[in-house]
Short mmCIF file of C-alpha atoms in Angstrom, two decimals:
data_model
loop_
_atom_site.label_atom_id
_atom_site.label_comp_id
_atom_site.label_asym_id
_atom_site.label_seq_id
_atom_site.Cartn_x
_atom_site.Cartn_y
_atom_site.Cartn_z
CA MET K 1344 64.88 28.06 -47.05
CA GLY K 1345 62.47 30.76 -48.04
CA SER K 1346 58.68 30.60 -47.53
CA ARG K 1347 58.32 30.20 -51.36
CA GLN K 1348 60.56 27.05 -51.35
CA ILE K 1349 58.72 25.73 -48.42
CA THR K 1350 55.07 26.09 -50.05
CA GLU K 1351 56.53 24.65 -53.21
CA LYS K 1352 58.04 21.80 -51.52
CA SER K 1353 54.80 21.23 -49.67
CA LEU K 1354 52.83 21.03 -52.90
CA VAL K 1355 55.17 18.58 -54.36
CA MET K 1356 54.77 16.36 -51.55
CA LEU K 1357 50.89 16.64 -51.55
CA ARG K 1358 50.73 15.79 -55.16
CA SER K 1359 52.57 12.32 -54.40
CA LEU K 1360 51.14 11.53 -51.07
CA PRO K 1361 48.17 9.22 -50.76
CA ARG K 1362 44.52 10.64 -50.17
CA LEU K 1363 43.62 11.57 -46.71
CA SER K 1364 41.18 8.91 -45.13
CA LEU K 1365 40.49 7.54 -41.72
CA ALA K 1366 43.43 5.28 -42.04
CA ASN K 1367 46.11 7.82 -42.07
CA ILE K 1368 44.89 10.32 -39.50
CA ARG K 1369 45.03 10.47 -35.86
CA ASP K 1370 44.09 12.74 -32.72
CA ASN K 1371 46.54 15.38 -31.38
CA PRO K 1372 48.63 13.80 -28.77
CA GLY K 1373 47.03 14.72 -25.43
CA SER K 1374 43.57 15.64 -26.93
CA LYS K 1375 41.73 12.51 -25.74
CA HIS K 1376 41.90 11.53 -21.98
CA TYR K 1377 40.23 8.33 -21.26
CA PRO K 1378 39.58 7.69 -17.37
CA LYS K 1379 41.72 4.87 -16.18
CA ARG K 1380 40.38 2.35 -13.71
CA GLY K 1381 42.07 2.96 -10.24
CA ARG K 1382 44.63 0.57 -9.05
CA GLY K 1383 46.23 0.29 -5.71
CA GLN K 1384 45.09 1.11 -2.13
CA HIS K 1385 42.96 4.21 -2.41
CA SER K 1386 41.36 3.62 -5.96
CA GLY K 1387 41.50 -0.08 -6.12
CA ASP K 1388 39.47 -2.89 -4.55
CA LYS K 1389 35.65 -1.68 -5.08
CA HIS K 1390 36.82 1.36 -7.33
CA GLY K 1391 34.63 3.89 -5.43
CA ALA K 1392 31.64 1.98 -5.84
CA GLY K 1393 30.94 0.82 -2.39
CA ASN K 1394 29.35 -2.48 -0.89
CA LYS K 1395 26.64 -4.39 -2.52
CA GLY K 1396 23.24 -2.33 -3.16
CA SER K 1397 22.16 -0.43 -6.32
CA GLY K 1398 25.30 1.72 -6.20
CA GLN K 1399 27.70 -1.14 -6.75
CA ARG K 1400 25.48 -2.97 -9.18
CA GLN K 1401 25.43 0.26 -11.27
CA ASN K 1402 21.55 0.03 -11.12
CA TYR K 1403 20.87 3.41 -9.44
CA MET K 1404 17.45 4.45 -8.06
CA ARG K 1405 15.78 7.59 -9.12
CA LEU K 1406 16.96 10.95 -7.66
CA GLY K 1407 15.74 11.47 -4.05
CA TYR K 1408 14.52 8.04 -3.69
CA GLU K 1409 15.30 6.62 -0.07
CA THR K 1410 14.61 3.11 -0.57
CA GLY K 1411 10.90 3.48 0.50
CA ASN K 1412 10.87 5.82 3.54
CA ASN K 1413 9.45 9.32 3.16
CA PRO K 1414 12.43 11.07 1.41
CA PHE K 1415 13.76 14.39 2.62
CA TYR K 1416 12.44 16.52 -0.23
CA LEU K 1417 9.00 15.46 0.44
CA ARG K 1418 9.01 15.55 4.32
CA MET K 1419 8.14 19.45 4.22
CA PRO K 1420 4.73 19.52 2.75
CA HIS K 1421 4.81 23.36 2.68
CA GLU K 1422 7.67 23.30 0.11
CA PRO K 1423 6.24 20.84 -2.56
CA TYR K 1424 8.59 21.99 -5.25
CA TYR K 1425 10.12 18.57 -6.16
CA ARG K 1426 6.95 16.37 -5.75
CA GLY K 1427 6.40 14.22 -8.71
CA HIS K 1428 9.67 15.30 -10.38
CA HIS K 1429 10.21 11.87 -11.65
CA HIS K 1430 6.85 11.97 -13.58
CA ARG K 1431 7.47 15.37 -15.27
CA ARG K 1432 8.34 15.45 -19.01
CA GLU K 1433 11.59 17.12 -20.11
CA TYR K 1434 12.13 18.82 -23.45
CA PRO K 1435 16.03 19.33 -24.06
CA PRO K 1436 16.50 22.49 -25.77
CA ILE K 1437 17.86 23.56 -28.96
CA SER K 1438 18.03 27.27 -30.13
CA LEU K 1439 16.95 29.09 -33.28
CA LEU K 1440 20.73 29.89 -33.55
CA GLU K 1441 21.80 26.33 -33.69
CA ILE K 1442 19.20 25.45 -36.29
CA GLN K 1443 20.51 28.43 -38.33
CA LYS K 1444 24.11 27.03 -37.88
CA LEU K 1445 23.06 23.59 -39.05
CA ILE K 1446 21.31 25.05 -41.92
CA ASP K 1447 24.20 27.25 -42.98
CA THR K 1448 26.82 24.39 -42.53
CA ASN K 1449 24.65 22.18 -44.93
CA ARG K 1450 23.92 19.68 -42.10
CA ILE K 1451 20.09 19.76 -42.60
CA ASP K 1452 18.19 19.72 -45.79
CA ILE K 1453 15.56 22.44 -45.90
CA THR K 1454 14.08 21.22 -49.16
CA LYS K 1455 12.34 18.63 -47.02
CA PRO K 1456 10.51 18.93 -43.85
CA ILE K 1457 12.48 18.91 -40.58
CA ASP K 1458 11.57 16.87 -37.69
CA ILE K 1459 13.46 15.51 -34.70
CA ALA K 1460 15.02 12.65 -36.65
CA SER K 1461 16.77 15.05 -39.09
CA ILE K 1462 18.08 17.29 -36.44
CA VAL K 1463 19.35 14.05 -34.48
CA LYS K 1464 20.92 12.89 -37.66
CA SER K 1465 22.89 16.06 -38.08
CA GLY K 1466 24.88 14.78 -35.14
CA LEU K 1467 24.94 18.06 -33.14
CA TYR K 1468 21.82 17.37 -30.93
CA ARG K 1469 21.19 14.52 -28.58
CA PHE K 1470 18.28 13.48 -26.39
CA PHE K 1471 17.57 10.33 -24.29
CA PRO K 1472 13.94 9.15 -24.27
CA ASP K 1473 14.71 6.68 -21.48
CA GLN K 1474 15.50 9.86 -19.21
CA LYS K 1475 11.97 11.18 -19.55
CA HIS K 1476 13.01 13.33 -22.68
CA PHE K 1477 10.00 13.98 -24.88
CA GLY K 1478 11.49 15.88 -27.75
CA ILE K 1479 12.80 19.33 -28.76
CA ASN K 1480 12.23 22.70 -27.00
CA LEU K 1481 13.03 25.18 -29.61
CA THR K 1482 14.42 28.23 -27.67
CA ASP K 1483 14.32 31.94 -28.83
CA GLU K 1484 18.29 32.50 -28.70
CA GLY K 1485 19.28 33.72 -32.30
CA VAL K 1486 15.55 34.89 -32.84
CA ASP K 1487 16.74 38.01 -34.67
CA LEU K 1488 19.12 36.50 -36.84
CA PHE K 1489 17.03 33.56 -38.11
CA ALA K 1490 16.43 34.09 -41.87
CA THR K 1491 15.42 30.73 -43.36
CA LYS K 1492 11.96 29.45 -44.74
CA ILE K 1493 11.75 25.89 -43.19
CA ASN K 1494 8.94 23.29 -42.47
CA ILE K 1495 10.03 22.17 -38.72
CA GLU K 1496 8.26 20.06 -36.41
CA VAL K 1497 9.28 20.35 -32.69
CA GLN K 1498 7.62 19.32 -29.37
CA TRP K 1499 7.55 22.66 -27.73
CA ALA K 1500 8.03 26.19 -28.92
CA SER K 1501 7.28 29.61 -27.60
CA GLU K 1502 5.30 32.38 -29.25
CA LEU K 1503 8.32 34.40 -30.10
CA VAL K 1504 10.10 31.36 -31.72
CA ILE K 1505 6.68 30.73 -33.88
CA ALA K 1506 6.54 34.26 -34.90
CA ALA K 1507 10.19 34.14 -35.85
CA ILE K 1508 9.83 31.10 -38.10
CA GLU K 1509 6.57 32.39 -39.77
CA LYS K 1510 8.17 35.78 -40.34
CA ASN K 1511 10.60 34.15 -42.69
CA GLY K 1512 7.67 32.41 -44.35
CA GLY K 1513 8.18 29.09 -42.90
CA VAL K 1514 5.73 26.57 -40.80
CA ILE K 1515 6.11 25.27 -37.55
CA THR K 1516 4.16 22.55 -36.05
CA THR K 1517 4.33 21.07 -32.42
CA ALA K 1518 3.61 17.36 -32.31
CA TYR K 1519 3.80 14.91 -29.50
CA TYR K 1520 5.82 11.46 -29.73
CA ASP K 1521 5.37 8.90 -27.08
CA PRO K 1522 8.64 7.47 -25.72
CA HIS K 1523 8.54 4.29 -27.76
CA SER K 1524 7.95 6.51 -31.02
CA LEU K 1525 10.98 8.64 -29.84
CA PHE K 1526 13.28 5.54 -29.53
CA LEU K 1527 12.36 4.66 -33.23
CA LEU K 1528 12.94 8.22 -34.56
CA LYS K 1529 16.21 8.83 -32.77
CA ASN K 1530 17.81 5.67 -34.66
CA PRO K 1531 15.58 4.59 -37.48
CA LYS K 1532 18.21 2.29 -39.14
CA LYS K 1533 18.72 0.33 -35.81
CA PHE K 1534 14.87 -0.11 -35.49
CA PHE K 1535 14.36 -1.32 -39.14
CA GLU K 1536 17.09 -3.84 -38.56
CA THR K 1537 15.03 -5.55 -35.78
CA GLY K 1538 12.41 -6.33 -38.57
CA GLN K 1539 9.51 -5.32 -36.37
CA ALA K 1540 6.45 -3.50 -37.89
CA ILE K 1541 6.41 0.19 -37.51
CA PRO K 1542 3.93 0.97 -34.56
CA ARG K 1543 1.37 3.62 -34.45
CA ARG K 1544 2.23 6.95 -32.51
CA MET K 1545 0.07 7.14 -29.32
CA ILE K 1546 -2.03 10.40 -28.61
CA PRO K 1547 -0.81 12.90 -25.98
CA PRO K 1548 -1.45 12.41 -22.34
CA PRO K 1549 -4.62 14.30 -20.76
CA ASP K 1550 -2.44 17.03 -19.29
CA VAL K 1551 -0.87 18.22 -22.52
CA ILE K 1552 -3.52 17.28 -25.02
CA GLU K 1553 -4.78 20.92 -24.72
CA TYR K 1554 -1.37 22.12 -25.84
CA TYR K 1555 -1.26 19.95 -28.88
CA THR K 1556 -5.14 20.85 -29.96
CA SER K 1557 -4.46 24.70 -29.64
CA ALA K 1558 -4.10 26.84 -32.79
CA GLU K 1559 -1.80 29.35 -30.79
CA LYS K 1560 0.80 26.60 -30.05
CA ARG K 1561 0.56 25.41 -33.87
CA GLY K 1562 -0.47 21.98 -32.36
CA TYR K 1563 -0.61 19.03 -34.80
CA LEU K 1564 -4.16 18.25 -33.76
CA ALA K 1565 -5.41 21.79 -34.33
CA ASP K 1566 -7.63 22.93 -37.16
CA PRO K 1567 -5.35 24.53 -39.98
CA GLU K 1568 -8.11 27.09 -40.64
CA LYS K 1569 -7.66 28.54 -37.14
CA ILE K 1570 -3.79 28.18 -37.39
CA SER K 1571 -4.16 30.60 -40.26
CA GLN K 1572 -6.08 33.09 -38.26
CA GLU K 1573 -3.49 32.81 -35.45
CA ARG K 1574 -0.69 33.38 -38.02
CA LEU K 1575 -2.36 36.86 -38.89
CA ARG K 1576 -2.75 37.74 -35.05
CA LEU K 1577 0.93 36.91 -34.44
CA SER K 1578 2.12 39.08 -37.44
CA GLN K 1579 0.20 41.99 -36.07
CA LYS K 1580 1.62 41.31 -32.62
CA TYR K 1581 5.14 41.18 -33.58
CA GLY K 1582 4.95 43.62 -36.43
CA TYR K 1583 5.67 41.87 -39.88
CA GLU K 1584 3.88 41.32 -43.02
CA LEU K 1585 2.53 37.90 -43.15
CA PRO K 1586 4.18 36.11 -46.18
CA LYS K 1587 1.87 34.62 -48.62
CA LEU K 1588 2.24 30.87 -48.42
CA GLU K 1589 0.01 29.91 -51.06
CA THR K 1590 1.98 31.68 -53.91
CA ASP K 1591 5.16 30.10 -52.60
CA GLN K 1592 6.87 27.60 -54.96
CA TYR K 1593 7.55 25.26 -52.05
CA PHE K 1594 3.88 25.58 -50.68
CA ASN K 1595 3.34 21.61 -50.86
CA MET K 1596 6.61 20.96 -49.07
CA LEU K 1597 5.72 23.68 -46.41
CA CYS K 1598 2.12 22.11 -45.80
CA GLU K 1599 3.50 18.60 -45.61
CA ARG K 1600 2.62 16.94 -42.22
CA LYS K 1601 2.53 13.81 -40.76
CA ASP K 1602 -0.52 12.11 -39.71
CA PRO K 1603 -1.22 11.93 -35.96
CA ARG K 1604 -0.60 8.09 -36.03
CA GLN K 1605 2.45 8.40 -38.31
CA ILE K 1606 5.93 8.22 -36.93
CA PHE K 1607 8.15 8.59 -40.04
CA TYR K 1608 7.45 10.69 -43.11
CA GLY K 1609 6.14 8.56 -46.19
CA LEU K 1610 5.98 5.39 -44.00
CA GLU K 1611 2.77 4.22 -42.66
CA PRO K 1612 2.16 1.99 -39.31
CA GLY K 1613 2.22 -1.72 -40.14
CA TRP K 1614 4.88 -1.52 -42.70
CA VAL K 1615 7.96 -3.77 -42.23
CA VAL K 1616 11.13 -1.98 -43.78
CA ASN K 1617 13.50 -4.56 -45.16
CA LEU K 1618 16.90 -2.75 -45.45
CA LYS K 1619 18.96 -5.53 -46.70
CA ASP K 1620 16.72 -6.59 -49.67
CA LYS K 1621 15.60 -2.94 -50.14
CA CYS K 1622 11.84 -3.48 -49.93
CA ILE K 1623 8.86 -2.60 -47.84
CA LEU K 1624 6.50 -5.48 -46.80
CA LYS K 1625 2.96 -4.16 -46.10
CA PRO K 1626 0.19 -6.07 -44.23
CA ARG K 1627 -2.60 -7.49 -46.25
CA ASP K 1628 -4.87 -8.95 -43.59
CA GLU K 1629 -8.25 -6.97 -43.07
CA GLU K 1630 -7.81 -7.19 -39.20
CA LEU K 1631 -4.30 -5.71 -39.34
CA LEU K 1632 -5.06 -2.95 -41.85
CA GLN K 1633 -8.11 -1.96 -39.55
CA PHE K 1634 -5.78 -1.85 -36.38
CA TYR K 1635 -3.00 0.11 -38.08
CA ALA K 1636 -5.49 2.71 -39.52
CA SER K 1637 -7.29 3.07 -36.19
CA MET F 1035 5.57 -11.15 -57.65
CA ALA F 1036 3.21 -11.52 -60.73
CA LEU F 1037 0.22 -12.10 -58.32
CA ILE F 1038 0.93 -8.65 -56.73
CA PRO F 1039 -1.10 -6.00 -59.03
CA LEU F 1040 1.12 -3.55 -60.93
CA ARG F 1041 -0.11 -0.65 -58.89
CA MET F 1042 1.41 -2.10 -55.64
CA GLN F 1043 4.66 -2.88 -57.45
CA VAL F 1044 4.90 0.70 -58.58
CA MET F 1045 4.04 1.84 -55.08
CA ARG F 1046 6.74 -0.32 -53.72
CA MET F 1047 9.25 0.94 -56.15
CA ILE F 1048 8.39 4.57 -55.38
CA ALA F 1049 8.51 3.56 -51.60
CA GLN F 1050 12.12 2.47 -52.20
CA CYS F 1051 13.36 5.40 -54.07
CA GLY F 1052 11.79 7.75 -51.50
CA ASN F 1053 10.68 10.38 -53.95
CA TYR F 1054 6.99 10.95 -53.66
CA SER F 1055 5.15 12.86 -56.18
CA THR F 1056 2.56 15.19 -54.31
CA LEU F 1057 -0.15 13.78 -56.39
CA LEU F 1058 0.53 10.21 -55.67
CA GLN F 1059 0.97 11.29 -51.99
CA ARG F 1060 -2.39 12.89 -51.53
CA SER F 1061 -4.34 9.87 -53.27
CA MET F 1062 -2.24 7.32 -51.33
CA ALA F 1063 -1.61 9.15 -48.13
CA TYR F 1064 -2.17 7.43 -44.82
CA LYS F 1065 -5.21 8.33 -43.06
CA SER F 1066 -5.50 7.14 -39.55
CA ALA F 1067 -8.79 7.28 -37.50
CA ILE F 1068 -7.44 10.53 -35.85
CA SER F 1069 -6.34 12.27 -38.90
CA LEU F 1070 -7.40 16.08 -39.18
CA GLU F 1071 -9.91 15.04 -41.90
CA THR F 1072 -11.80 13.14 -39.16
CA LEU F 1073 -11.19 15.64 -36.49
CA TYR F 1074 -12.37 18.71 -38.51
CA PRO F 1075 -14.64 17.36 -41.40
CA ASN F 1076 -15.79 20.97 -42.26
CA SER F 1077 -12.31 22.39 -42.53
CA SER F 1078 -10.39 23.06 -45.74
CA LEU F 1079 -7.37 21.69 -43.85
CA LYS F 1080 -5.05 24.36 -45.72
CA LEU F 1081 -2.83 26.92 -44.40
CA SER F 1082 -3.91 30.19 -45.94
CA THR F 1083 -3.14 33.84 -45.46
CA PRO F 1084 -6.41 35.38 -44.49
CA SER F 1085 -6.88 39.17 -45.11
CA PHE F 1086 -8.21 41.06 -42.04
CA THR F 1087 -11.75 41.80 -41.83
CA PRO F 1088 -12.26 44.80 -39.45
CA ASN F 1089 -15.14 44.71 -36.96
CA PRO F 1090 -17.70 47.50 -38.16
CA ASN F 1091 -19.03 48.19 -34.63
CA GLU F 1092 -15.62 49.04 -33.18
CA LYS F 1093 -14.05 52.32 -34.28
CA PHE F 1094 -10.38 50.95 -34.08
CA SER F 1095 -9.86 47.25 -34.83
CA GLY F 1096 -6.57 46.97 -33.69
CA TYR F 1097 -4.96 46.34 -37.09
CA ILE F 1098 -1.64 48.36 -38.14
CA PRO F 1099 -0.52 48.17 -41.65
CA MET F 1100 3.33 47.80 -41.16
CA GLU F 1101 4.16 49.31 -44.46
CA LYS F 1102 2.99 52.53 -43.35
CA LEU F 1103 5.12 52.77 -40.37
CA GLU F 1104 9.02 53.75 -40.53
CA ILE F 1105 10.95 51.36 -38.52
CA LYS F 1106 14.67 51.71 -37.63
CA TYR F 1107 16.90 49.47 -35.49
CA SER F 1108 19.90 50.76 -33.42
CA ALA F 1109 21.99 49.73 -30.57
CA SER F 1110 20.36 49.89 -27.02
CA SER F 1111 21.98 51.80 -24.12
CA GLY F 1112 22.95 50.53 -20.60
CA PRO F 1113 25.45 47.87 -19.53
CA GLY F 1114 26.22 44.67 -21.70
CA GLY F 1115 29.60 44.82 -23.09
CA GLN F 1116 30.24 43.72 -26.55
CA ASN F 1117 26.77 42.16 -27.08
CA VAL F 1118 24.91 45.57 -26.38
CA ASN F 1119 27.40 47.38 -28.55
CA LYS F 1120 27.04 45.12 -31.55
CA VAL F 1121 23.34 44.02 -31.42
CA HIS F 1122 20.78 46.38 -32.63
CA THR F 1123 17.90 45.57 -30.11
CA LYS F 1124 16.45 49.33 -29.88
CA VAL F 1125 13.37 49.72 -32.05
CA ASP F 1126 12.58 53.25 -33.36
CA LEU F 1127 8.95 53.46 -34.76
CA ARG F 1128 7.69 56.73 -36.36
CA PHE F 1129 4.88 57.67 -38.51
CA LYS F 1130 3.20 61.11 -39.56
CA LEU F 1131 0.12 61.22 -37.28
CA SER F 1132 -1.83 63.61 -39.59
CA GLU F 1133 -1.30 61.42 -42.70
CA ALA F 1134 -2.23 58.14 -40.81
CA ASP F 1135 -5.52 57.08 -42.84
CA TRP F 1136 -5.52 53.79 -41.10
CA ILE F 1137 -6.56 55.54 -37.81
CA PRO F 1138 -10.24 56.75 -38.00
CA ALA F 1139 -10.57 60.45 -38.20
CA GLU F 1140 -12.09 61.30 -34.74
CA ILE F 1141 -9.40 59.12 -33.04
CA ARG F 1142 -6.49 60.68 -35.18
CA ASP F 1143 -7.85 64.22 -34.20
CA LYS F 1144 -8.01 63.28 -30.47
CA MET F 1145 -4.49 61.91 -30.66
CA ILE F 1146 -3.07 64.98 -32.16
CA GLU F 1147 -4.71 66.86 -29.45
CA LEU F 1148 -3.53 64.66 -26.70
CA HIS F 1149 0.07 64.28 -28.02
CA SER F 1150 0.61 67.72 -29.60
CA ASN F 1151 3.66 68.39 -27.40
CA LYS F 1152 5.36 65.03 -28.40
CA LEU F 1153 4.99 65.47 -32.00
CA THR F 1154 7.89 66.40 -33.93
CA LYS F 1155 8.45 69.63 -36.07
CA GLU F 1156 7.32 67.53 -39.25
CA GLY F 1157 4.41 66.01 -37.22
CA TYR F 1158 6.00 62.71 -36.61
CA LEU F 1159 4.89 60.50 -33.51
CA ILE F 1160 7.91 58.60 -32.40
CA LEU F 1161 7.66 55.33 -30.15
CA ARG F 1162 11.01 53.65 -28.89
CA SER F 1163 11.58 50.76 -27.00
CA ASP F 1164 14.81 48.85 -25.66
CA VAL F 1165 13.12 47.07 -22.73
CA THR F 1166 14.12 43.41 -23.87
CA ARG F 1167 17.24 41.77 -25.16
CA THR F 1168 15.41 40.85 -28.71
CA GLN F 1169 14.54 43.27 -31.53
CA GLN F 1170 11.18 41.24 -32.08
CA LEU F 1171 10.03 41.68 -28.55
CA ASN F 1172 10.99 45.40 -28.49
CA LEU F 1173 9.07 45.95 -31.77
CA ALA F 1174 6.01 44.15 -30.15
CA ASP F 1175 6.51 46.25 -27.25
CA CYS F 1176 6.33 49.49 -29.36
CA LEU F 1177 3.27 48.16 -31.31
CA GLN F 1178 1.65 47.53 -27.94
CA LYS F 1179 2.42 51.20 -26.75
CA LEU F 1180 0.77 52.51 -30.06
CA ARG F 1181 -2.30 50.52 -29.65
CA ASN F 1182 -2.62 51.61 -26.30
CA MET F 1183 -2.28 55.22 -27.28
CA ILE F 1184 -4.86 54.78 -29.95
CA ARG F 1185 -7.38 53.04 -27.68
CA ASP F 1186 -6.92 55.78 -24.91
CA ALA F 1187 -7.80 58.57 -27.64
CA ALA F 1188 -10.81 56.39 -28.71
CA VAL F 1189 -12.38 56.43 -25.12
CA THR F 1190 -15.22 58.78 -25.14
CA LYS F 1191 -16.61 60.03 -21.87
CA ARG F 1192 -20.27 58.89 -21.55
CA GLU F 1193 -22.90 61.55 -20.69
CA PRO F 1194 -24.75 60.63 -17.75
CA THR F 1195 -28.56 59.70 -18.13
CA PRO F 1196 -31.42 61.44 -16.78
CA GLU F 1197 -32.06 58.87 -14.48
CA THR F 1198 -28.48 59.00 -13.05
CA GLU F 1199 -28.56 62.70 -12.78
CA GLU F 1200 -31.81 62.74 -11.01
CA ARG F 1201 -30.37 60.09 -8.57
CA ILE F 1202 -27.31 62.18 -7.91
CA ARG F 1203 -29.85 65.19 -7.06
CA GLN F 1204 -31.85 63.23 -4.83
CA ARG F 1205 -28.63 62.23 -3.00
CA GLN F 1206 -27.35 65.73 -2.62
CA LEU F 1207 -30.85 66.83 -1.24
CA LYS F 1208 -30.78 63.90 1.20
CA ALA F 1209 -27.45 64.86 2.28
CA SER F 1210 -28.43 68.55 2.74
CA ARG F 1211 -31.70 67.21 4.93
CA LEU F 1212 -29.55 65.03 7.12
CA ARG F 1213 -27.14 67.84 7.64
CA VAL F 1214 -29.77 70.42 8.64
CA ALA F 1215 -31.59 67.77 10.90
CA VAL F 1216 -28.26 67.22 12.96
CA LYS F 1217 -28.12 70.96 13.20
CA ARG F 1218 -31.42 71.32 14.32
CA GLU F 1219 -31.10 68.65 16.99
CA ASP F 1220 -27.76 70.14 18.23
CA ALA F 1221 -29.45 73.68 18.54
CA LEU F 1222 -32.24 72.20 20.64
CA ARG F 1223 -29.97 70.36 22.81
CA ARG F 1224 -27.84 73.45 23.64
CA ALA F 1225 -31.18 75.52 24.15
CA GLN F 1226 -32.24 73.02 26.68
CA ARG F 1227 -28.97 73.39 28.74
CA ARG F 1228 -29.29 77.18 28.96
CA ALA F 1229 -31.61 78.96 31.46
CA PRO F 1230 -34.99 79.30 30.22
CA THR F 1231 -35.68 82.65 28.74
CA VAL F 1232 -38.27 84.17 31.06
CA VAL F 1233 -41.36 85.41 29.14
CA ASP F 1234 -43.71 87.61 31.18
CA LEU F 1235 -47.06 87.03 30.18
#
């Protein structure tokens, strides 16, 4: 059969076959490999988990902990590199290149402000608040290729990244979210289904409050007038014309910010979102209103 | 439902559809105790594009108008395989020094004098940079170099004050006095070691 006949036959088949859906597709054979639970003399019995203790009970202690005695990594005081490692905050990175790819493949809506919830919703960024992850670190890979005007809110960004976003007429803000708020942002639907009231977002801890109040880092607690001055300074440092935000048609969207106590755009602390009945319940008690506005 | 005022009903409906009109948002927006309005009561809380106001005391303010410079990007040199071949990270920045009206006249003349050997035939000053892997950082580096050049040309040697000159003169005189005193002492010591010259009275 010639190739033309093959294509014609395929098209005829396609017209009569049912629509492609989850019910009539499957993975390529051999593409998914699930780990099998070992059986037999070597992998059976305790299945590589040892005897008793946190190891067998899959409730592991933190890295380096030696059940109370002075751990190895702390025994040398002249090499204090890992002291307090379990207290340090981590910001899993995502590059500007990744963000550009998400925008180009329509996985992120740039007509609305972007925050960590939108990026997680796109499905290509994962973070785990229970593992000391405190948000997004926007890295500078792809800084020369970035060409979109966005209003983005991240938790950590370097000067170069800020310059790249402002060069394209966008706005970047660095904001702090406490771990509880991050759990909520990561999966809002799951939280709304619990029927709890939206809590207030907590203020940053003392060692990082300076970061979020500085205009150079575009902190969410910084004075917007000072931020405007910093925008000019950065445009001179990195050599680009500062785009006029006021005359932009999306000025209101670009300037849209959350209140420091707000977790979700458009939703206030204290509200209860009822997904089933599609309504929002708001507190009316004076004490509650005072608390949630504090 | 009838007990709830119409306004609240409307708000609830708006909350459901998720489309907030900006006007409604501003009047109904949530304001906590640590909102920007409470933190900065005297600020306009608006992002603006301020225009640069030069410092009248300084000759060169540091402001460089980007539209007056010609910037070209090209591929950098050195190892790096496909990436260094394809990505244009080298920055070539040039401008005609004699026509640069954004540099004050005295500084411009001084620059022409200092860098006369470096200018091209048409009078262009060229600055190149390919130190980093990003175009942006290389451009920042070029601008830094340019600012340093201008600042070096702006430096004027200060004339010493009369007090300083007097102090230097006194120091030189003192040094001469000490030198001569040491010479005199040495001469006396040498004379005392020699046999006395007999003077027949």
